[in-house]
Short mmCIF file of C-alpha atoms and ligand atoms in Angstrom, two decimals:
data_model
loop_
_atom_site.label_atom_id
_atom_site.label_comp_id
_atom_site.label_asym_id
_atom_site.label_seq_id
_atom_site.Cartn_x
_atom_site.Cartn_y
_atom_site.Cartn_z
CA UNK P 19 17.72 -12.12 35.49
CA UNK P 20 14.59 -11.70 37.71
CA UNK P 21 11.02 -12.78 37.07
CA UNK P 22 8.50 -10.35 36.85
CA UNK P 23 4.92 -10.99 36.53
CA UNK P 24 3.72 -7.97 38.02
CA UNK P 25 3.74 -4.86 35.82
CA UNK P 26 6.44 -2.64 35.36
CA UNK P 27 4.18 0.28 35.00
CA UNK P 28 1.39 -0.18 37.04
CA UNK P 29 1.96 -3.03 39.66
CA UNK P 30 -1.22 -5.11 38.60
CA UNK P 31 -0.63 -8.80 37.23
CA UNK P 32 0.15 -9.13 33.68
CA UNK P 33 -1.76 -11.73 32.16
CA UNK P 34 0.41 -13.56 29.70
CA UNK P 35 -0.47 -14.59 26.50
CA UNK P 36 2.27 -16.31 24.70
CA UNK P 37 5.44 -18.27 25.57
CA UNK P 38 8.47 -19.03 23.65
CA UNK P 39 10.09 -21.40 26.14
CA UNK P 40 13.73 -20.58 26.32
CA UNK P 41 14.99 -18.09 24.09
CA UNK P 42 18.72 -16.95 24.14
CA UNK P 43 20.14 -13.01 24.14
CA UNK P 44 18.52 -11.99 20.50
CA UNK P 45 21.47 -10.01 19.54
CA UNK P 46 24.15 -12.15 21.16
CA UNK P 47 26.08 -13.29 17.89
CA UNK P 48 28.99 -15.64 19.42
CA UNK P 49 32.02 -17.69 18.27
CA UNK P 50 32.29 -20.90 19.04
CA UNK P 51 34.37 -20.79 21.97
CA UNK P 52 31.71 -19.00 23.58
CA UNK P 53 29.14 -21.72 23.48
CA UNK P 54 29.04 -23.46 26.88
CA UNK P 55 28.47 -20.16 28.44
CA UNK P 56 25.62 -19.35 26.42
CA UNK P 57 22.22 -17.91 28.55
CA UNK P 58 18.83 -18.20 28.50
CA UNK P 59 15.75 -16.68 29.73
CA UNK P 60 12.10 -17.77 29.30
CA UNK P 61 10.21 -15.22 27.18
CA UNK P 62 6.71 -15.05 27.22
CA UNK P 63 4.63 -11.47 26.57
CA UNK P 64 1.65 -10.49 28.75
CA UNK P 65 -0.75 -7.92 29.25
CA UNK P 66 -1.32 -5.73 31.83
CA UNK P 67 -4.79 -6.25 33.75
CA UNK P 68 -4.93 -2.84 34.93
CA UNK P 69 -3.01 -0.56 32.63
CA UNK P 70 -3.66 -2.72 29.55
CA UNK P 71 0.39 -2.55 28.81
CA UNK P 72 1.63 -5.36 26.93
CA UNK P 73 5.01 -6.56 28.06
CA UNK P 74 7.59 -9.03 28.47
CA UNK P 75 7.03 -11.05 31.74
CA UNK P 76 10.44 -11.37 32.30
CA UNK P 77 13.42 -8.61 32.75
CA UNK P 78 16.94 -8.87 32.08
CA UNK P 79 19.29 -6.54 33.46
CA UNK P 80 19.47 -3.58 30.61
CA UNK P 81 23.47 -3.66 31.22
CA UNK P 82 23.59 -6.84 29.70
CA UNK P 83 21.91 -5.89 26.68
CA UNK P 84 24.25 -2.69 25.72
CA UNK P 85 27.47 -2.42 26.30
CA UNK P 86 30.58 -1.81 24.37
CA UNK P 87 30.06 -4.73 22.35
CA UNK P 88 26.56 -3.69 20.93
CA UNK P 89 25.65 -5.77 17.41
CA UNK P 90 23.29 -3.27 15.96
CA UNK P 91 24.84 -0.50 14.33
CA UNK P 92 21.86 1.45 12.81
CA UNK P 93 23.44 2.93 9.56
CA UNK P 94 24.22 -0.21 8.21
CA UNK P 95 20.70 0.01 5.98
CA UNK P 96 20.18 2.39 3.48
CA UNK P 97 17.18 2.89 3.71
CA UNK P 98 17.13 3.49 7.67
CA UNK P 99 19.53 6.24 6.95
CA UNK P 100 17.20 7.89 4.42
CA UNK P 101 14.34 7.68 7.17
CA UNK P 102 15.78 9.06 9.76
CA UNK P 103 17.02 11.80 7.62
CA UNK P 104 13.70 13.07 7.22
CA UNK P 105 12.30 12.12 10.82
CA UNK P 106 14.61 14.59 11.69
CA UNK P 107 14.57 17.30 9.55
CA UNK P 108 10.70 17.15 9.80
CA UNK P 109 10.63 17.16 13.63
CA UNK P 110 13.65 20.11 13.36
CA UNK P 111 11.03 22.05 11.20
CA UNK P 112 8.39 21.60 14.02
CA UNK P 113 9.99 23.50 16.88
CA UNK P 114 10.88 27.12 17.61
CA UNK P 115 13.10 28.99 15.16
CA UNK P 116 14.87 29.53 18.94
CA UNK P 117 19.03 30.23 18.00
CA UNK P 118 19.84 28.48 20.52
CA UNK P 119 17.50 25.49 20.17
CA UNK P 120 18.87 22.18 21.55
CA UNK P 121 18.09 18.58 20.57
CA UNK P 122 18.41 15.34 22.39
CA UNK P 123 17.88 12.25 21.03
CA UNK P 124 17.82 9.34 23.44
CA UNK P 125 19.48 5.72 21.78
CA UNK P 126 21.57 7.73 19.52
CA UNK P 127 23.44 4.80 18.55
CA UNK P 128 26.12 5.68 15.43
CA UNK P 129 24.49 9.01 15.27
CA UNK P 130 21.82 7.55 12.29
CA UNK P 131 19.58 10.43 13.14
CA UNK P 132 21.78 13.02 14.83
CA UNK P 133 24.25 13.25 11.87
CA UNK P 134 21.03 15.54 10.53
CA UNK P 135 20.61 17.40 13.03
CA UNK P 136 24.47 18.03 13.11
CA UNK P 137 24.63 18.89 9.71
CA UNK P 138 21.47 21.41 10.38
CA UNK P 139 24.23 23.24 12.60
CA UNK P 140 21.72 23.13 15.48
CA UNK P 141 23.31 22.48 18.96
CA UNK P 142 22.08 18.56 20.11
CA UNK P 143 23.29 15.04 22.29
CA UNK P 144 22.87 11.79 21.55
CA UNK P 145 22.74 9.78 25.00
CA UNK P 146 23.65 6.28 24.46
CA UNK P 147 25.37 3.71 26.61
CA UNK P 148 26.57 0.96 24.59
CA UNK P 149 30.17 2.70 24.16
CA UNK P 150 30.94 0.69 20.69
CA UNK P 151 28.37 2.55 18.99
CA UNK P 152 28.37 5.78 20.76
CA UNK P 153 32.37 5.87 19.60
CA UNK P 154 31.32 5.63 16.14
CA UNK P 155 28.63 8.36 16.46
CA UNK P 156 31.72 10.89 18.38
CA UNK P 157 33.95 9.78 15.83
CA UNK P 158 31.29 11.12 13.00
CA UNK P 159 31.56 14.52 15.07
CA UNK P 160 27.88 14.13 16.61
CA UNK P 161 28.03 15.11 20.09
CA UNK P 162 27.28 12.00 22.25
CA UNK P 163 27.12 10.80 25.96
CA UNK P 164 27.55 7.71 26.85
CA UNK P 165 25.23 6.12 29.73
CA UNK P 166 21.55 5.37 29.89
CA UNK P 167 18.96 7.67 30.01
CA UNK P 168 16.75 8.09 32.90
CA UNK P 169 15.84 10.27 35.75
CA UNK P 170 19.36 11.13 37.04
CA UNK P 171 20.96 11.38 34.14
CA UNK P 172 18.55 13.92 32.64
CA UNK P 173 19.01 15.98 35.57
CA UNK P 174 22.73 16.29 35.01
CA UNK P 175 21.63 16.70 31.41
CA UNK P 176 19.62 19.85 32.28
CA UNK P 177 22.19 21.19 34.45
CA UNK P 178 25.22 21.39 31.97
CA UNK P 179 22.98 21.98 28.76
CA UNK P 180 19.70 23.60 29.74
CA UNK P 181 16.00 22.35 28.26
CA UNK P 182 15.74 20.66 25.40
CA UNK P 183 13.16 21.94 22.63
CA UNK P 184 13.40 18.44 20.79
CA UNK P 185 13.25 15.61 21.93
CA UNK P 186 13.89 12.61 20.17
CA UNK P 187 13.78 8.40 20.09
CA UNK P 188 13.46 5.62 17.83
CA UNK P 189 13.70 2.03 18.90
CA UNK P 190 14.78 2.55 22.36
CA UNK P 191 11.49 3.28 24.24
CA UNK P 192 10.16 0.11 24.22
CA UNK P 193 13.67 -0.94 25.50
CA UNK P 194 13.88 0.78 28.37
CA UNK P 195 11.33 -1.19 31.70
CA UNK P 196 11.53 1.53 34.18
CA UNK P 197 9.52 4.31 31.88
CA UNK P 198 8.74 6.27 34.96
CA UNK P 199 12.23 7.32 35.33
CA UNK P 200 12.22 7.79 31.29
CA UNK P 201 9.06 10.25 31.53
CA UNK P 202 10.22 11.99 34.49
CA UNK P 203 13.77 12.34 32.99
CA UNK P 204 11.39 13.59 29.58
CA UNK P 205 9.23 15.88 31.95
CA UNK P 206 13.05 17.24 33.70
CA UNK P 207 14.41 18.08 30.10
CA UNK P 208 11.34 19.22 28.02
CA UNK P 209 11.28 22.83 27.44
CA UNK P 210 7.47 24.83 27.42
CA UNK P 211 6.50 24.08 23.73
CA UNK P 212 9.13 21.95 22.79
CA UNK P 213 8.20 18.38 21.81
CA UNK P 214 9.29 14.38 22.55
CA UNK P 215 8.53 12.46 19.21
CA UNK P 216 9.91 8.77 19.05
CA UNK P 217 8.81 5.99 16.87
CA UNK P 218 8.62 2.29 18.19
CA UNK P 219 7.11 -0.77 16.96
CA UNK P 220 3.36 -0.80 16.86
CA UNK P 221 1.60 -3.53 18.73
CA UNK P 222 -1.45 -3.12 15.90
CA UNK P 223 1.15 -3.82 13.47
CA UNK P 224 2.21 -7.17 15.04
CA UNK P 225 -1.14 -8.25 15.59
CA UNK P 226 -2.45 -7.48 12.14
CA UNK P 227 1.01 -9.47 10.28
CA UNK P 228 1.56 -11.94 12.99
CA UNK P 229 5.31 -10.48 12.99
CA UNK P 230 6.19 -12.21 16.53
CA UNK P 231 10.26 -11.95 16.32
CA UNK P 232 9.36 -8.54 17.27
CA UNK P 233 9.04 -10.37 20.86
CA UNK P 234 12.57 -10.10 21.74
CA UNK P 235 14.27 -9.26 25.18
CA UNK P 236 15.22 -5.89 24.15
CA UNK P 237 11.67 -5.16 23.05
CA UNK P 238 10.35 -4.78 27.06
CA UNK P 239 6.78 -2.68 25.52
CA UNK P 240 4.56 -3.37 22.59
CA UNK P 241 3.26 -0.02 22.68
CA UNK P 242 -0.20 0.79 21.73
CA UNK P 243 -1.71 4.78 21.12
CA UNK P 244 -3.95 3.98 23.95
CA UNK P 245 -1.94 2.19 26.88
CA UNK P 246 0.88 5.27 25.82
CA UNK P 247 -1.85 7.99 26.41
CA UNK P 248 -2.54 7.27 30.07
CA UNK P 249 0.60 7.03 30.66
CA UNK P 250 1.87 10.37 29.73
CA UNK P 251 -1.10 12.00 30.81
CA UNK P 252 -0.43 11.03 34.06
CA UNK P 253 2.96 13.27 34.10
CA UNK P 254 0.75 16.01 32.51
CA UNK P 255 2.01 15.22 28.98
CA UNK P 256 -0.54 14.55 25.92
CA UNK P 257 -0.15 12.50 22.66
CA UNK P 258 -0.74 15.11 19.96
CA UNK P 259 -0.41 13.39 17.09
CA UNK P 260 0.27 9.87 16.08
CA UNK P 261 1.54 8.67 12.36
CA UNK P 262 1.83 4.92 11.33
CA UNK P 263 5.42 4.57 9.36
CA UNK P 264 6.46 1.19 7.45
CA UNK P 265 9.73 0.90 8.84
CA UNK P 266 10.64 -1.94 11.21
CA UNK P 267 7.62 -4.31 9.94
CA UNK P 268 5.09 -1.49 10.98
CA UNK P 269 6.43 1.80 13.60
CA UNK P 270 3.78 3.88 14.89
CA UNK P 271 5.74 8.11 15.28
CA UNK P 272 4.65 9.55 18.94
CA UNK P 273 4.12 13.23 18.69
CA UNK P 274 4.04 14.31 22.52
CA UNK P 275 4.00 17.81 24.54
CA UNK P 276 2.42 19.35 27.97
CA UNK P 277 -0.70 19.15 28.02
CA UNK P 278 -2.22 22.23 26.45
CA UNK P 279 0.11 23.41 24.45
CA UNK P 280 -0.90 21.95 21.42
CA UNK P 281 -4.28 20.45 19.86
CA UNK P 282 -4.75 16.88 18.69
CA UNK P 283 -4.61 15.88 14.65
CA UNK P 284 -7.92 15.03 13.62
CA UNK P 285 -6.18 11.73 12.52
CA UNK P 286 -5.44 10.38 16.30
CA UNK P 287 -8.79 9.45 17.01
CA UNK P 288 -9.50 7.45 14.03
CA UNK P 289 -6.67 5.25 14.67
CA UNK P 290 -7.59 5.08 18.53
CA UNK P 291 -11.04 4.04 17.56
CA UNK P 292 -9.21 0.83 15.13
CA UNK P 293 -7.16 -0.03 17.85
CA UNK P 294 -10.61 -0.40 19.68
CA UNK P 295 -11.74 -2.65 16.95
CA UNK P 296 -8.62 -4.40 16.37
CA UNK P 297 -8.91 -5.24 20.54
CA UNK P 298 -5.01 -4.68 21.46
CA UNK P 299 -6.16 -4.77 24.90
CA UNK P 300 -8.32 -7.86 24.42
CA UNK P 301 -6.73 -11.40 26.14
CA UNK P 302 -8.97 -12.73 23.61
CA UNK P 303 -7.45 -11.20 20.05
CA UNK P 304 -4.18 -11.91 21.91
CA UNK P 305 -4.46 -15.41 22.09
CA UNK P 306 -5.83 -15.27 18.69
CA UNK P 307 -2.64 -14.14 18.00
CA UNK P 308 -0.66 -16.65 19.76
CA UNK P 309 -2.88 -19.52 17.36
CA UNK P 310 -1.47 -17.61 14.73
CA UNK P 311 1.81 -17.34 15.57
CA UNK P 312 2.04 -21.59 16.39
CA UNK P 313 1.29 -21.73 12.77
CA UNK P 314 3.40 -20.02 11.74
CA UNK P 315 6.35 -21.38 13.02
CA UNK P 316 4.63 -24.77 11.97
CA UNK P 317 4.71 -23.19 8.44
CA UNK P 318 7.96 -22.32 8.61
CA UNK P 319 9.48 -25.60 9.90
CA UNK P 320 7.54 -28.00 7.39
CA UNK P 321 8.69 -25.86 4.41
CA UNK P 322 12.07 -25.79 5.28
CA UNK P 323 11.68 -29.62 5.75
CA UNK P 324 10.09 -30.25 2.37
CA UNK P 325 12.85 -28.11 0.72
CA UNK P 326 15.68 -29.71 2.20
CA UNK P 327 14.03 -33.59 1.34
CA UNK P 328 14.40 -31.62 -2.51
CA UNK P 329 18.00 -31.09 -2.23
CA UNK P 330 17.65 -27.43 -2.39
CA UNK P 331 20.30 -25.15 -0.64
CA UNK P 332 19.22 -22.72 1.89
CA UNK P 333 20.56 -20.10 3.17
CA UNK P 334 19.15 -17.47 5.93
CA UNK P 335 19.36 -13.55 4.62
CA UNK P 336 19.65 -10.58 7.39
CA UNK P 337 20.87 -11.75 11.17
CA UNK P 338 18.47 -9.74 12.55
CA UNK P 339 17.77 -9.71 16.53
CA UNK P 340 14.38 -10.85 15.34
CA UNK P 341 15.84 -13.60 13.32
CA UNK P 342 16.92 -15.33 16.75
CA UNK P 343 13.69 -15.77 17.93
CA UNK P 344 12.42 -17.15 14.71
CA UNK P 345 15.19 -20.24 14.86
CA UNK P 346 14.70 -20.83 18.33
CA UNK P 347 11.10 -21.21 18.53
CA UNK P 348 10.91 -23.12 15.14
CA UNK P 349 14.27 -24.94 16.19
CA UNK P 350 16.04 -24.20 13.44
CA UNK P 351 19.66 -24.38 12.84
CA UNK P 352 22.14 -25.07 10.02
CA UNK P 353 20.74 -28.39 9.03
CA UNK P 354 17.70 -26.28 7.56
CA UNK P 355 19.64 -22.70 6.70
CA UNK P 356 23.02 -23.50 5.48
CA UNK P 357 24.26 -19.96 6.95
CA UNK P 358 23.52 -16.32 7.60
CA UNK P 359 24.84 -13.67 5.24
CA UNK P 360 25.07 -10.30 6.84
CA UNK P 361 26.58 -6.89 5.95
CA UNK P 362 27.84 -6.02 9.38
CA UNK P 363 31.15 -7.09 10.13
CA UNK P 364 30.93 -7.69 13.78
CA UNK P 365 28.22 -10.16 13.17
CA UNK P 366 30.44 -12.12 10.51
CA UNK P 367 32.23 -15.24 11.59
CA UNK P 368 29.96 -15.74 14.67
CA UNK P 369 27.22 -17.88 15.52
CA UNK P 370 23.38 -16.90 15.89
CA UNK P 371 22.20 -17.35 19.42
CA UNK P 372 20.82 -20.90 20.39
CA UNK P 373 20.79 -22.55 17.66
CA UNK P 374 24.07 -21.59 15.81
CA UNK P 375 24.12 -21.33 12.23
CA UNK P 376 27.41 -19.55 10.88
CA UNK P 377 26.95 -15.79 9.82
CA UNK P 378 29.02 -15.47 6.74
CA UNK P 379 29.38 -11.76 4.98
CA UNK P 380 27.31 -11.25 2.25
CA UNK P 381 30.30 -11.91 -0.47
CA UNK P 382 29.65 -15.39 0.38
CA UNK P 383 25.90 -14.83 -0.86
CA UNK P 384 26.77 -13.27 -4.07
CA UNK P 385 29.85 -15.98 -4.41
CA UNK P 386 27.27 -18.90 -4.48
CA UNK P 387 23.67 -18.18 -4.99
CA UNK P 388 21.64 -20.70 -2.63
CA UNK P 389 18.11 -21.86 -4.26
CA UNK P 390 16.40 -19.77 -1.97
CA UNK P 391 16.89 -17.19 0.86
CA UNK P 392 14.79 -16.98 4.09
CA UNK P 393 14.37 -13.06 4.78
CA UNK P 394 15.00 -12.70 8.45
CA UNK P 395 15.38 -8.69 7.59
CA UNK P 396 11.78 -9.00 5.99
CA UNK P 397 11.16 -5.35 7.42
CA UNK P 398 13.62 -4.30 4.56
CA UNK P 399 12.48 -6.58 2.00
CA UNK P 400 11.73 -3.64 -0.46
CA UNK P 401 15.94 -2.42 -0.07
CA UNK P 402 16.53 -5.71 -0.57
CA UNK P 403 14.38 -7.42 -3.14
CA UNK P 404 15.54 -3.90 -5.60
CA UNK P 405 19.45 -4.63 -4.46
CA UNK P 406 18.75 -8.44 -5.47
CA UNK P 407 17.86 -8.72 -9.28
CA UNK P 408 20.48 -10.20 -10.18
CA UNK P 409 20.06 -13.20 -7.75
CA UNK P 410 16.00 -13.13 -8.85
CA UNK P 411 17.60 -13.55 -12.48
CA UNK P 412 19.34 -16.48 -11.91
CA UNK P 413 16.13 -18.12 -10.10
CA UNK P 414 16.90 -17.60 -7.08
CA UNK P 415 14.28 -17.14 -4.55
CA UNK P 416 13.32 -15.33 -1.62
CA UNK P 417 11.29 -17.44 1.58
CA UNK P 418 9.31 -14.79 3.97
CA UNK P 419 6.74 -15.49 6.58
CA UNK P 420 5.38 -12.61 7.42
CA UNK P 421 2.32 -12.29 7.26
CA UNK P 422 2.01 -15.43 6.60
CA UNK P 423 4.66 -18.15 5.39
CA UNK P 424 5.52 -18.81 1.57
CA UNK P 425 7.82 -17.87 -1.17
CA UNK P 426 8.03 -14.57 -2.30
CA UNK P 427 7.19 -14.21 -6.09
N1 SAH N 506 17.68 4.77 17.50
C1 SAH N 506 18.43 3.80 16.74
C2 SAH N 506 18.94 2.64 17.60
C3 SAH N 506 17.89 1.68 18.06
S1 SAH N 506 18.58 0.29 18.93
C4 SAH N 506 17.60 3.26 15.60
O1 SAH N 506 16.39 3.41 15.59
O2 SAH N 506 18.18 2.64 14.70
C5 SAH N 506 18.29 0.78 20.60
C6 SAH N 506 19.38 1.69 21.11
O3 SAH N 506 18.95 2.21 22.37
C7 SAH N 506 20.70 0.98 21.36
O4 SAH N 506 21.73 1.69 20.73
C8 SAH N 506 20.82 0.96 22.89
O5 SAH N 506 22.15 1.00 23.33
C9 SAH N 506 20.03 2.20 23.26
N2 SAH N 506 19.45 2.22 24.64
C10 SAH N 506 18.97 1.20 25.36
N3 SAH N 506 18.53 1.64 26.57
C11 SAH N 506 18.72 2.97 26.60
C12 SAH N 506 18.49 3.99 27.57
N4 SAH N 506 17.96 3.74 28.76
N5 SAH N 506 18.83 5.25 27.26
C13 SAH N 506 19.38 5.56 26.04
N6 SAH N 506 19.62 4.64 25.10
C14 SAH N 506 19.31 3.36 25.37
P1 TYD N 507 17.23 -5.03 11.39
O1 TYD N 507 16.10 -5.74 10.77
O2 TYD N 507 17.29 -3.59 11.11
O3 TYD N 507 17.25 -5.19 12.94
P2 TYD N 507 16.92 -6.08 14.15
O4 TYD N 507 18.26 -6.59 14.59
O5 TYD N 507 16.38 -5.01 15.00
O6 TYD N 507 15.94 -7.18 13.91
O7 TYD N 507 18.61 -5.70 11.03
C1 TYD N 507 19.00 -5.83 9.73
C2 TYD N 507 20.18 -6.79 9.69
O8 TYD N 507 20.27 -7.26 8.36
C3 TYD N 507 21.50 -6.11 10.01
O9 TYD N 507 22.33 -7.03 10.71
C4 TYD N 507 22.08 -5.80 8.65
C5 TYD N 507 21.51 -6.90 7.79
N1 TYD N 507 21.25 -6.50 6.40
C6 TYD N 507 21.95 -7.14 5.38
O10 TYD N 507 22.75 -8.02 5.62
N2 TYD N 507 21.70 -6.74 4.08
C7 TYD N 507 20.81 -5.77 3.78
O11 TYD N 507 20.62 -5.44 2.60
C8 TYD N 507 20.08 -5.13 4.86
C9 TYD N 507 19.08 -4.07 4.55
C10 TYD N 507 20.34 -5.54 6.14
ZN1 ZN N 508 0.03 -2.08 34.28
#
């Protein structure tokens, strides 16, 4: 790990804003054995003073973030796979009725979004490096390669498969620090009129619901319409249209091509002129944020206190990547949240990073209703809160705290 206060994009100093302290790998579930050798990095978020870019001030190596033992498989939520089913078949009905069109998505993962495209018949690649989920994706039948996307790879990309009409991301821009050698791999691949539309957290949505465990290590960019703009205009791409989506706690969907080949939806400028208001470049509104976020985690702690001096059980629902940063900050482990109960069997039987409560499958949920369940997946509360009657019947209870802290009614 390397510090890094100048920008990634720019050069210029990036002012930071808020600090975490230490914070732990967000997605590194462990066992017990694995304890002592635990790591930790300090994560704070900045922005940039020239570009306006608002970033992690510290990088860690993307190769130990994915690899071959990856915890997120994407298809593991319903309702993910339902979205990305029509991302892509809407973005598929955007380009050229070309027979030989070609799509490449970029953080495939287990083929989530590809699997459409597949399906569609229409020749794609998923390019994805952390080999446990890639396999999963080949084994589906969706055509995957497994290594990180940038510069150099595209090339070879281009060379073996030609351009690509569509191209395609979701939760892996933001991931990836060195987006110069992202865009210029986009700029190698991108066919005239074909189009790059990804969807990544939006920085207006994590201002506007205080959602900070979307400050993670693998989360390098909180993206904004406006610090995205000048970047890609400087490789002679354009931002065409913009379109704010619910998933993730609030996703904002990039619509990008060369400039000129396209005009902009009367809808982009609107939502420019609220991030203007909303001031996401402003070190002012961001340290009105970080106020916000102190209390939060204040919240948080001193209900969790009052509800274990009641005798009530506890137990944590969703171990999210997000949900590491919300124990670690509020320093909370299994003397507050009894465990963890998560559908994805990789994460069951571990430990969440730092501060180590057990993650137990969800059987053990059902088995034994706790009194109330914190919603670390909050960003699928709807999925959940409809899959959960039955626990709502028996008075069960669900604990969120975002926007704010409190129990859901
Ligand atoms: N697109 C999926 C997965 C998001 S998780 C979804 O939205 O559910 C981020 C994914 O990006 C991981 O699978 C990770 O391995 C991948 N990734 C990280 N850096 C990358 C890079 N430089 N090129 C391609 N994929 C990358
Ligand atoms: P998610 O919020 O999508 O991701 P992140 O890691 O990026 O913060 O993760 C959802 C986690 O919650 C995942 O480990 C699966 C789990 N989960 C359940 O256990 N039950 C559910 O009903 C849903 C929707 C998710
Ligand atoms: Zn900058």
């Amino acid at each position: 790990m390397s510090e890094s206060k100048k920008c990634l994009v720019c050069d210029s100093n990036v002012e930071p804003f808020v600090s975490f302290g230490k914070m732990p790998i967000a997605n590194g579930f462990l066992r017990e054995d694995e304890f002592s050798k635990e790591s930790f990095y300090d994560l704070a978020v900045g922005v940039c003073v020239g570009c306006k870019m608002v970033q992690l001030t510290e990088l860690i190596d993307p190769s130990k973030l994915f690899h071959e033992n990856y915890a997120y498989f994407s298809s593991t939520s319903q309702g993910m796979r339902k979205h990305f089913q029509a991302f892509a078949l809407e973005a598929l009905n955007q380009t050229t009725e070309r027979s030989d069109r070609f799509v490449l998505e970029i953080g495939s993962n287990d083929g989530i979004m590809l699997r459409n495209i597949a399906e569609a018949g229409v020749r794609h690649l998923g390019v994805e490096p952390s080999e446990n989920v890639a396999k999963a994706a080949i084994a589906s039948g969706i055509q995957t390669r497994c290594c990180f996307f940038d510069s150099k790879s595209a090339s070879q990309i281009r060379a073996e498969h030609g351009p690509a009409d569509l191209i395609l991301g979701a939760n892996v821009i933001c991931h990836i620090p060195d987006l110069h050698s992202l865009i210029q791999g986009v700029c190698t691949l991108l066919n005239k009129n074909g189009l790059f539309i990804f969807e990544e957290p939006y920085l207006g949505d994590i201002v506007n619901r205080t959602s900070y465990d979307q400050f993670y290590d693998e989360h390098f960019y909180y993206f904004s319409i406006q610090s995205l703009s000048e970047l890609l205009n400087s490789y002679g791409l354009h931002i065409v249209n913009a379109q704010a989506q619910e998933v993730h706690g609030g996703s904002m969907r990039y619509t990008v091509c060369w400039a000129g080949d396209k005009t902009e939806a009367p809808a982009l400028h609107s939502l420019k002129s609220r991030e203007d208001q909303l001031g996401l470049d402003s070190l002012v509104k961001l340290n009105e944020l970080k106020d916000r976020i102190e209390k939060s985690r204040d919240d948080l702690r001193s209900l969790l206190e009052t509800l274990k001096g009641e005798g009530k059980r506890v137990v944590g629902y969703g171990a999210t990547s997000k949900s590491t940063i919300v124990t670690n900050y509020g320093n909370i482990g299994p003397e507050l949240v009894e465990y963890i109960s998560d559908t994805t069997p990789t994460k069951q039987g571990k430990f969440n990073p730092g501060t180590h409560i057990p993650i137990m499958p969800y059987e053990s949920f059902t088995a034994n209703y706790p009194d109330y369940a914190l919603l670390f997946a909050w960003n699928h509360r709807e999925e959940i809160v409809e899959k959960e009657q039955h626990f709502l019947s028996q008075g069960g209870r669900f604990i969120t705290f975002v926007p704010t802290v409190g129990i859901v009614d």
